[in-house]
Short mmCIF file of C-alpha atoms in Angstrom, two decimals:
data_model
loop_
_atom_site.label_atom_id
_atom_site.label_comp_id
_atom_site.label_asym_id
_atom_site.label_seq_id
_atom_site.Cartn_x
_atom_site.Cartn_y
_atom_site.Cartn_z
CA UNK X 1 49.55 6.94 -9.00
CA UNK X 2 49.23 10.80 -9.12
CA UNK X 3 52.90 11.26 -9.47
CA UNK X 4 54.12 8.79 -11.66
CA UNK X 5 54.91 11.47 -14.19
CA UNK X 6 56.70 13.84 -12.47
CA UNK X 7 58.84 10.76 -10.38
CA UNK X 8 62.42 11.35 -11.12
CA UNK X 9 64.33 8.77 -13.52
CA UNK X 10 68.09 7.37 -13.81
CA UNK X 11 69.51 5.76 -16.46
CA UNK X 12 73.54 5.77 -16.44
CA UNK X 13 74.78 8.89 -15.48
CA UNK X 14 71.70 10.73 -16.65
CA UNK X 15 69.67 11.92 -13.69
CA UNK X 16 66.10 13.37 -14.84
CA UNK X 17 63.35 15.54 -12.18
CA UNK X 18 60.74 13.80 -14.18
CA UNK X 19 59.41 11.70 -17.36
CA UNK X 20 58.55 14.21 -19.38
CA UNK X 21 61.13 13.84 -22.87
CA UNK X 22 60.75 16.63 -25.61
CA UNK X 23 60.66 14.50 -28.75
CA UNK X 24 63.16 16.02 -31.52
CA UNK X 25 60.57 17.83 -34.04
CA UNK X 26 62.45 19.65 -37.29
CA UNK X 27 62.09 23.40 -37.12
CA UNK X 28 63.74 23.74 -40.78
CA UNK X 29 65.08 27.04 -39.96
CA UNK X 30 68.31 27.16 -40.43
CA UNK X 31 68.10 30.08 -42.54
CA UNK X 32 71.99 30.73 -42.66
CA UNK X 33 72.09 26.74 -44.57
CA UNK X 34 75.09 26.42 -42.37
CA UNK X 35 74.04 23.63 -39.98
CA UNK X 36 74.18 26.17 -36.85
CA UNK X 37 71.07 26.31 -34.90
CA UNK X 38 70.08 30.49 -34.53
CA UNK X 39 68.35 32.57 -32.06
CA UNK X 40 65.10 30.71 -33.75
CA UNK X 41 66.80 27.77 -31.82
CA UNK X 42 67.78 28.94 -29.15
CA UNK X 43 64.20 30.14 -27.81
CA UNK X 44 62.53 27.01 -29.02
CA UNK X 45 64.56 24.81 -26.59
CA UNK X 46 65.22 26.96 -24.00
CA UNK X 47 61.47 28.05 -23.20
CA UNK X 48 60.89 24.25 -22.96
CA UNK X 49 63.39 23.90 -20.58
CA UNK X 50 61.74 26.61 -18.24
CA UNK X 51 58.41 25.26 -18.90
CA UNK X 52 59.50 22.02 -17.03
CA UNK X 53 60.82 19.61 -19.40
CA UNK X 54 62.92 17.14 -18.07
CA UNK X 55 64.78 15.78 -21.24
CA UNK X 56 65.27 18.14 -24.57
CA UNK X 57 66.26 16.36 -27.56
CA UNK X 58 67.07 18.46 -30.41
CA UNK X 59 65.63 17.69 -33.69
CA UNK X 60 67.28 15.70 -36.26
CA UNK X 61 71.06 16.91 -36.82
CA UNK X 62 72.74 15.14 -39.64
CA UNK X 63 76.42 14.36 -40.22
CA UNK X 64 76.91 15.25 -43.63
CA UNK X 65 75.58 18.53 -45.73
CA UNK X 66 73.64 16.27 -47.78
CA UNK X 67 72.54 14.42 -44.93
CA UNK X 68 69.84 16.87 -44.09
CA UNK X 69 66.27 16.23 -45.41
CA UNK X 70 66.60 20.23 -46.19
CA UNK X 71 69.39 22.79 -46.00
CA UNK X 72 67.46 24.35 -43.27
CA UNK X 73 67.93 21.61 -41.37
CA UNK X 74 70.88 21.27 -38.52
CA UNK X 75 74.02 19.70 -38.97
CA UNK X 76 76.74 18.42 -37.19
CA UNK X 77 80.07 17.68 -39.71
CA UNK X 78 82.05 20.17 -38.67
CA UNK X 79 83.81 21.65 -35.49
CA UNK X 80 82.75 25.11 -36.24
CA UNK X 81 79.17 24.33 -35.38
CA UNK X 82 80.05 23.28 -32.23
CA UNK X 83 79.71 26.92 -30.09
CA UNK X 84 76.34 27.66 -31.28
CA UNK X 85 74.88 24.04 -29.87
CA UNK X 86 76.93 25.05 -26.73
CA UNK X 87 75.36 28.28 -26.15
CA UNK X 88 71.75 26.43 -25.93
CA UNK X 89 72.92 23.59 -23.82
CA UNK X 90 74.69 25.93 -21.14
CA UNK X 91 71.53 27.75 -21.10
CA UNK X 92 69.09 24.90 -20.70
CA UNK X 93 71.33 23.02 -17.90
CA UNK X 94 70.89 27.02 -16.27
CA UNK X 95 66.98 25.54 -15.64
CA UNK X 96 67.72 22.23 -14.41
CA UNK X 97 66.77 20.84 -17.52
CA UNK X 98 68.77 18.09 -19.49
CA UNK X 99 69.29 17.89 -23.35
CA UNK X 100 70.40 15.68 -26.21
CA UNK X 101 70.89 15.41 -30.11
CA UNK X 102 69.35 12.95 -32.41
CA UNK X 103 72.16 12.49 -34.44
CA UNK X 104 71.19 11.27 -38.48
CA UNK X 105 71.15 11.29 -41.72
CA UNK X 106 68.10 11.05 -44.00
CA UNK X 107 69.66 9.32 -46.68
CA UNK X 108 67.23 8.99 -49.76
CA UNK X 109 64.98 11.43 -48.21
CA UNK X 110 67.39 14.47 -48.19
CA UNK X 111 65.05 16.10 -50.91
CA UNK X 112 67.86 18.62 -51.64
CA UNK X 113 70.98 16.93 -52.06
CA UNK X 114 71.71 16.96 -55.70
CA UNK X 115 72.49 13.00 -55.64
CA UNK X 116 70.70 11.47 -52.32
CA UNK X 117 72.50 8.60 -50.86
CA UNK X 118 71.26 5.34 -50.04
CA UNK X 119 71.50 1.60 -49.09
CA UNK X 120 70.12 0.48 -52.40
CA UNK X 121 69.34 2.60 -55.60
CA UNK X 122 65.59 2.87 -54.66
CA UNK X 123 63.66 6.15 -54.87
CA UNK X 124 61.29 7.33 -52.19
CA UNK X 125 57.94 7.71 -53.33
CA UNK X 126 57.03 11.45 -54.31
CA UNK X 127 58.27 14.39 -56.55
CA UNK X 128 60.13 15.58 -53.92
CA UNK X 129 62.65 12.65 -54.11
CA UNK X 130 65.51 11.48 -56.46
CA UNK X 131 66.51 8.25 -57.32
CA UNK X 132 69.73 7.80 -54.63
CA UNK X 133 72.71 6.22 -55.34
CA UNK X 134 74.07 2.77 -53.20
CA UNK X 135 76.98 3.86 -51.01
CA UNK X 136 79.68 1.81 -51.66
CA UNK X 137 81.33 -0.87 -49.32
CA UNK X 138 83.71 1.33 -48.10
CA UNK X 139 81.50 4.31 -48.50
CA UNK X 140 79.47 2.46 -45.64
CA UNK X 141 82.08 2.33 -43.38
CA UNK X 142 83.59 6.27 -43.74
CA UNK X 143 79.51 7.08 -43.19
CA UNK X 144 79.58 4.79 -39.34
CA UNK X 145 82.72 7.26 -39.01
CA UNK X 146 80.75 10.02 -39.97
CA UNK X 147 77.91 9.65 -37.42
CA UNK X 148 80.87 8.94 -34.70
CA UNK X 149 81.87 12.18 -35.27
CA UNK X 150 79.30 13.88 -34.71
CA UNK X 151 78.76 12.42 -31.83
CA UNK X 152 81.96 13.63 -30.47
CA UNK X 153 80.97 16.95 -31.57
CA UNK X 154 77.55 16.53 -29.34
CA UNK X 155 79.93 15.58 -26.61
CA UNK X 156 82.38 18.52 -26.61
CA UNK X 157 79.25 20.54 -26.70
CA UNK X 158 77.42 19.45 -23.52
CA UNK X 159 74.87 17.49 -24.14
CA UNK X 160 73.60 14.78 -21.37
CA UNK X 161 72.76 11.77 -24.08
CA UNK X 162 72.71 10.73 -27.63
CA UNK X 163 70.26 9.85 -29.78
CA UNK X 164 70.41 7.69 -33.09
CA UNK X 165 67.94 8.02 -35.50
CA UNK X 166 66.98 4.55 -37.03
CA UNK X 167 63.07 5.54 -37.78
CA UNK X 168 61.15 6.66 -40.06
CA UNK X 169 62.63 5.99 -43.18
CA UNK X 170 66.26 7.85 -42.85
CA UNK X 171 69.41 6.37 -43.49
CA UNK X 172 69.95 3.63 -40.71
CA UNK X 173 66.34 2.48 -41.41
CA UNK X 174 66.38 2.42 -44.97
CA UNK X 175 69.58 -0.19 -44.10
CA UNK X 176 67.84 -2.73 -41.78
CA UNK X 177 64.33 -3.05 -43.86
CA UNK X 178 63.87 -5.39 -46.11
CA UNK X 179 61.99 -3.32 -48.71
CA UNK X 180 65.06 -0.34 -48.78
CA UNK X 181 68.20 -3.01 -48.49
CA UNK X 182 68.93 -4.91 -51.52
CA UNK X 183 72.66 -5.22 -50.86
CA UNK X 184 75.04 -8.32 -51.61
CA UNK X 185 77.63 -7.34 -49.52
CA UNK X 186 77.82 -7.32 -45.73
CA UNK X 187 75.67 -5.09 -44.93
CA UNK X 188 72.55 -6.46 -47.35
CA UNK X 189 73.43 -9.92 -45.63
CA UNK X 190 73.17 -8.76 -42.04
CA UNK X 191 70.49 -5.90 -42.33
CA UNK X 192 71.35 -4.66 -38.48
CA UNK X 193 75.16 -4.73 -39.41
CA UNK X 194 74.99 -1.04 -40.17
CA UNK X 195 73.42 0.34 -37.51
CA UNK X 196 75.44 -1.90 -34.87
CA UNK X 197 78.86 -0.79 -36.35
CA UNK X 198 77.69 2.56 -35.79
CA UNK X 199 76.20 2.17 -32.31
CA UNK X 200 79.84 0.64 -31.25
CA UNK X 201 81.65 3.70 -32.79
CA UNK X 202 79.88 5.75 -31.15
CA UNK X 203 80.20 4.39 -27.70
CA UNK X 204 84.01 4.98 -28.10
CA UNK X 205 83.86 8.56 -28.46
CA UNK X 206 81.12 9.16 -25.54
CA UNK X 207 81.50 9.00 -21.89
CA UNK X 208 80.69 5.79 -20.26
CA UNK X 209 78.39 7.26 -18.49
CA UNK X 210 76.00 8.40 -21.38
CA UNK X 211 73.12 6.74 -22.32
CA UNK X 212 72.93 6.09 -25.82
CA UNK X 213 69.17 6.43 -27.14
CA UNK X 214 68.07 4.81 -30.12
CA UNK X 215 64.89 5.73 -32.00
CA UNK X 216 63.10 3.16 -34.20
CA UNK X 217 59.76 2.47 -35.99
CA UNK X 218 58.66 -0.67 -34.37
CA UNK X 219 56.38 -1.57 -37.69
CA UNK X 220 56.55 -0.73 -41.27
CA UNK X 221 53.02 0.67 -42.77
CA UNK X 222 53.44 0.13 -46.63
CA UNK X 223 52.48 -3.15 -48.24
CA UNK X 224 54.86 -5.72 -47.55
CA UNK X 225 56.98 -3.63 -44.57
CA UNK X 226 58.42 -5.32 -41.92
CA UNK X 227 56.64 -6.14 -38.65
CA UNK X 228 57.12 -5.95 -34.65
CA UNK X 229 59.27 -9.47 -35.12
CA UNK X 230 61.83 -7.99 -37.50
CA UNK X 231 62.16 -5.04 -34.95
CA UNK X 232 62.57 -7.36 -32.19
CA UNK X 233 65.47 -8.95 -34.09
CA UNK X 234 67.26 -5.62 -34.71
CA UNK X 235 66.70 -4.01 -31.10
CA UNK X 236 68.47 -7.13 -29.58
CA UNK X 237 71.60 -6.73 -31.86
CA UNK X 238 71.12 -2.96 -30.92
CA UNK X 239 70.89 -3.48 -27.43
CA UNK X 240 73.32 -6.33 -26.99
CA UNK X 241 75.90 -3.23 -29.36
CA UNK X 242 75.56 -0.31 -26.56
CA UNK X 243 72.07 0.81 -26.99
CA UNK X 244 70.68 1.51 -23.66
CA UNK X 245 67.19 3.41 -23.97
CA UNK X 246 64.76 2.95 -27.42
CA UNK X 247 62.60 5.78 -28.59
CA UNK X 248 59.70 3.95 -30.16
CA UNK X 249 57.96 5.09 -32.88
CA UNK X 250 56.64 3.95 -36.41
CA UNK X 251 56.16 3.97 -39.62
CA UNK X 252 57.64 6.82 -42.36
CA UNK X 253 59.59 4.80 -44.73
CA UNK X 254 56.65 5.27 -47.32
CA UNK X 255 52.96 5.73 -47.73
CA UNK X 256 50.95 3.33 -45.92
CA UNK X 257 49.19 0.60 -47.75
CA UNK X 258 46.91 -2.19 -46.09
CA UNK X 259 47.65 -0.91 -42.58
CA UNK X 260 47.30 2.50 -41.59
CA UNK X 261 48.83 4.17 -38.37
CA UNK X 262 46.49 4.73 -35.93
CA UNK X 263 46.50 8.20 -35.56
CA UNK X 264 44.64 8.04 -32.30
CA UNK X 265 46.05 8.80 -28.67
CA UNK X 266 48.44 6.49 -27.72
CA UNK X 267 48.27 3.56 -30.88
CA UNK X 268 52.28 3.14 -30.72
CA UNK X 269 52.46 1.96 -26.91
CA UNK X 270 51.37 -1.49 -26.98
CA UNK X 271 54.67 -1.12 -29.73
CA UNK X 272 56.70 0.66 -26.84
CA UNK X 273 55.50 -1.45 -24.38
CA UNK X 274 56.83 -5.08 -26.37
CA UNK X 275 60.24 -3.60 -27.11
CA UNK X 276 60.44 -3.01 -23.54
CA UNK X 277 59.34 -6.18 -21.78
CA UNK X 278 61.12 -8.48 -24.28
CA UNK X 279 64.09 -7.12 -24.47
CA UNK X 280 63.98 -5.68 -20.81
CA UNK X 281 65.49 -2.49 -21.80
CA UNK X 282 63.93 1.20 -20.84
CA UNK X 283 62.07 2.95 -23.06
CA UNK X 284 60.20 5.99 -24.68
CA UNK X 285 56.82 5.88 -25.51
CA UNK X 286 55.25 8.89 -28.23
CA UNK X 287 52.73 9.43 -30.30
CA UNK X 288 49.90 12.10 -29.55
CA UNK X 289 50.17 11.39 -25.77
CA UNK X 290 49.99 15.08 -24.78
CA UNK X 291 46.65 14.42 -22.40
CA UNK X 292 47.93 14.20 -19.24
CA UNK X 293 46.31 11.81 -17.84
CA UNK X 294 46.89 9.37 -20.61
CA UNK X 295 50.62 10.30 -20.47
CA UNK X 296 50.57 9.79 -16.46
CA UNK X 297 49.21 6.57 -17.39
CA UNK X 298 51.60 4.87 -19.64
CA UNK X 299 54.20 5.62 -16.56
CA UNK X 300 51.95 3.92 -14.31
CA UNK X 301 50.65 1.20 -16.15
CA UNK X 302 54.17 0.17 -16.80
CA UNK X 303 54.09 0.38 -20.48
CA UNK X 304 57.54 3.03 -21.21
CA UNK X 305 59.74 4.48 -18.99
CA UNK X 306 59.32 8.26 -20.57
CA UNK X 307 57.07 9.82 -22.41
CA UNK X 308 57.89 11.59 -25.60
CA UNK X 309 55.47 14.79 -25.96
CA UNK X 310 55.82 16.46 -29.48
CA UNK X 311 53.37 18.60 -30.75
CA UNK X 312 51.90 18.92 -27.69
CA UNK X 313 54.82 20.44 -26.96
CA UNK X 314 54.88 22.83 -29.77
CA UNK X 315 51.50 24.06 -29.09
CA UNK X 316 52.84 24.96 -25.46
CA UNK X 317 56.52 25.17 -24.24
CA UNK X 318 54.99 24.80 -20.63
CA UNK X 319 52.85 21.48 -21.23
CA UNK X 320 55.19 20.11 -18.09
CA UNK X 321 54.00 22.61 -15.87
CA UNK X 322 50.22 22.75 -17.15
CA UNK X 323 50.17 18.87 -16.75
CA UNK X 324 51.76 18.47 -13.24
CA UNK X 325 48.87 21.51 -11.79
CA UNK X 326 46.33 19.42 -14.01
CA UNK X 327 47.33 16.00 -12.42
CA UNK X 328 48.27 18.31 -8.88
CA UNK X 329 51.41 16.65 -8.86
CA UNK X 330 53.38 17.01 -5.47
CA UNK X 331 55.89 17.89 -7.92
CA UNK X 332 54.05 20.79 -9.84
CA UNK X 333 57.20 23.70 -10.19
CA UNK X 334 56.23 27.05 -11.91
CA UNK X 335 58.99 29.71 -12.67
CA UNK X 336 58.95 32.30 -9.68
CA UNK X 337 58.36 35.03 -12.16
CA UNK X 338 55.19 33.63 -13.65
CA UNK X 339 53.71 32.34 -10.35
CA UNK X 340 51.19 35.56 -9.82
CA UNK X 341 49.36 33.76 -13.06
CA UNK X 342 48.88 30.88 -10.88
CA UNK X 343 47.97 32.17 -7.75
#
């Protein structure tokens, strides 16, 4: 079992050296407010991809200006901001490392839009949120246009997958739970309508090839949220729409009530590890699995596919190359110019 980890994995067209994913983690800063990542960028994933990373996705990149959660944040509407993605993904691919975008919008959690937009006119708890305003019927359909866009922007810029955000409370969530949708029209009736309309437009404007990643929070933690069940209903429309890998995660649309996340080393796999043998479908486990050993073991116990690392991965671009010498991995590659520190 000593190499699980660092065994190579193939879904589609994308070919990763290992199971090590770099979960997308904000940076908000985007000092410019332009939705171009900077040099800030461009070191953050690029050091990540030396340090051994198989998969890079790149934080949260919305596809409106009043998408993002902040100004700071990346942003995707618009061709011009296409070059400066390219630039990071040429370099990355340079150390046979892959990369993605989560492509989303935060909806009624964009704190500084001046009027947040929403499935249903319901305010996030907090001073830091307005009360949004309900898209309109049509205004739902131009926004599954919107995020198809972007995604052909992602595409002309390099990148190896996609990634739809549908977690932790941002737009596509806040459409298929319960407690966020209060709609009468057809997308309040069918609460995965949304996020299946824009799953199919955006397999039309990516390369057959391309896996299509979709992250959700398998459980809601405030009083009344939705449970593993109601997730189980929406990744089978998902899946059965284009979806081919599921980023697991949890919680985020509000403050937790009667349950409270775990918070411990690895208390979202047994989550990861239902969406994946019910639905048969590959997927990424996360959640404070940077010990290596635990991470090795969630390979070889069968319970994900990957392994999203996030802070751990902020606290060291090289956690790839620290855990494959910790778990002697037959696998274990260090950068030729750093090996003297390893000798």
């Amino acid at each position: 079992m000593r190499d699980q980890l660092f065994t190579p994995f193939e879904i589609k067209g994308l070919q990763l050296k290992n199971r090590v994913v770099m979960a997308p983690m904000c940076q908000y800063s985007v000092d410019a407010k332009d939705g171009k990542p900077n040099e800030w960028h461009y070191v953050h994933y690029l050091s990540r991809a030396i340090g051994g990373t198989a998969l890079i996705i790149m934080e949260m990149t919305d596809v409106h200006p009043d998408g993002r959660i902040s100004y700071k944040d990346l942003g995707l509407w618009s061709d011009d901001q296409i070059p400066a993605y390219s630039r990071i993904i040429d370099e990355v691919h340079a150390h046979d490392a892959k990369i993605g975008i989560q492509i989303a919008h935060a909806g009624r959690k964009a704190e500084d839009a001046e009027v947040p937009v929403s499935s249903s006119a319901i305010k996030y708890p907090g001073s830091n949120y307005k009360v949004p305003r309900a898209l309109t019927t049509d205004e739902v359909k131009e926004m599954v246009q919107l995020f198809a866009d972007a995604a052909r922007r992602a595409v002309e810029a390099g990148v190896d997958m996609i990634e739809l955000h549908g977690a932790h409370g941002y737009l596509i969530h806040q459409f298929h739970s319960p407690l966020t949708n209060q709609r009468d029209d057809i997308y309040g009736q069918d609460l995965a309508r949304f996020g299946v309309e824009i799953i199919q437009a955006v397999k039309k404007v990516i390369p057959a090839e391309m896996p299509l990643f979709f992250r959700i929070s398998a459980v809601e933690y405030v009083d009344g949220g939705y449970d593993i069940d109601h997730t189980l209903q929406l990744a089978k429309a998902y899946k059965e729409a284009g979806v081919d890998v599921f980023h697991v995660s949890s919680g985020g649309e509000g403050p937790a009530g009667k349950r409270k996340p775990g918070n411990y080393p690895g208390y979202q796999i047994p989550y990861a590890r239902t969406i994946r043998e019910a639905l048969d479908v590959p997927v990424v486990a996360v959640g404070m699995l940077e010990s290596p050993s635990l991470a090795q073991s969630v390979i070889g116990n069968g319970d994900a596919d990957l392994v999203g690392i996030a802070r751990g991965l902020l606290r060291d671009p090289y956690w790839a190359t620290h855990a494959a010498l910790e778990l002697k991995s037959e696998h274990s590659h260090v950068p030729q110019p750093y090996k003297r520190a390893y000798l």
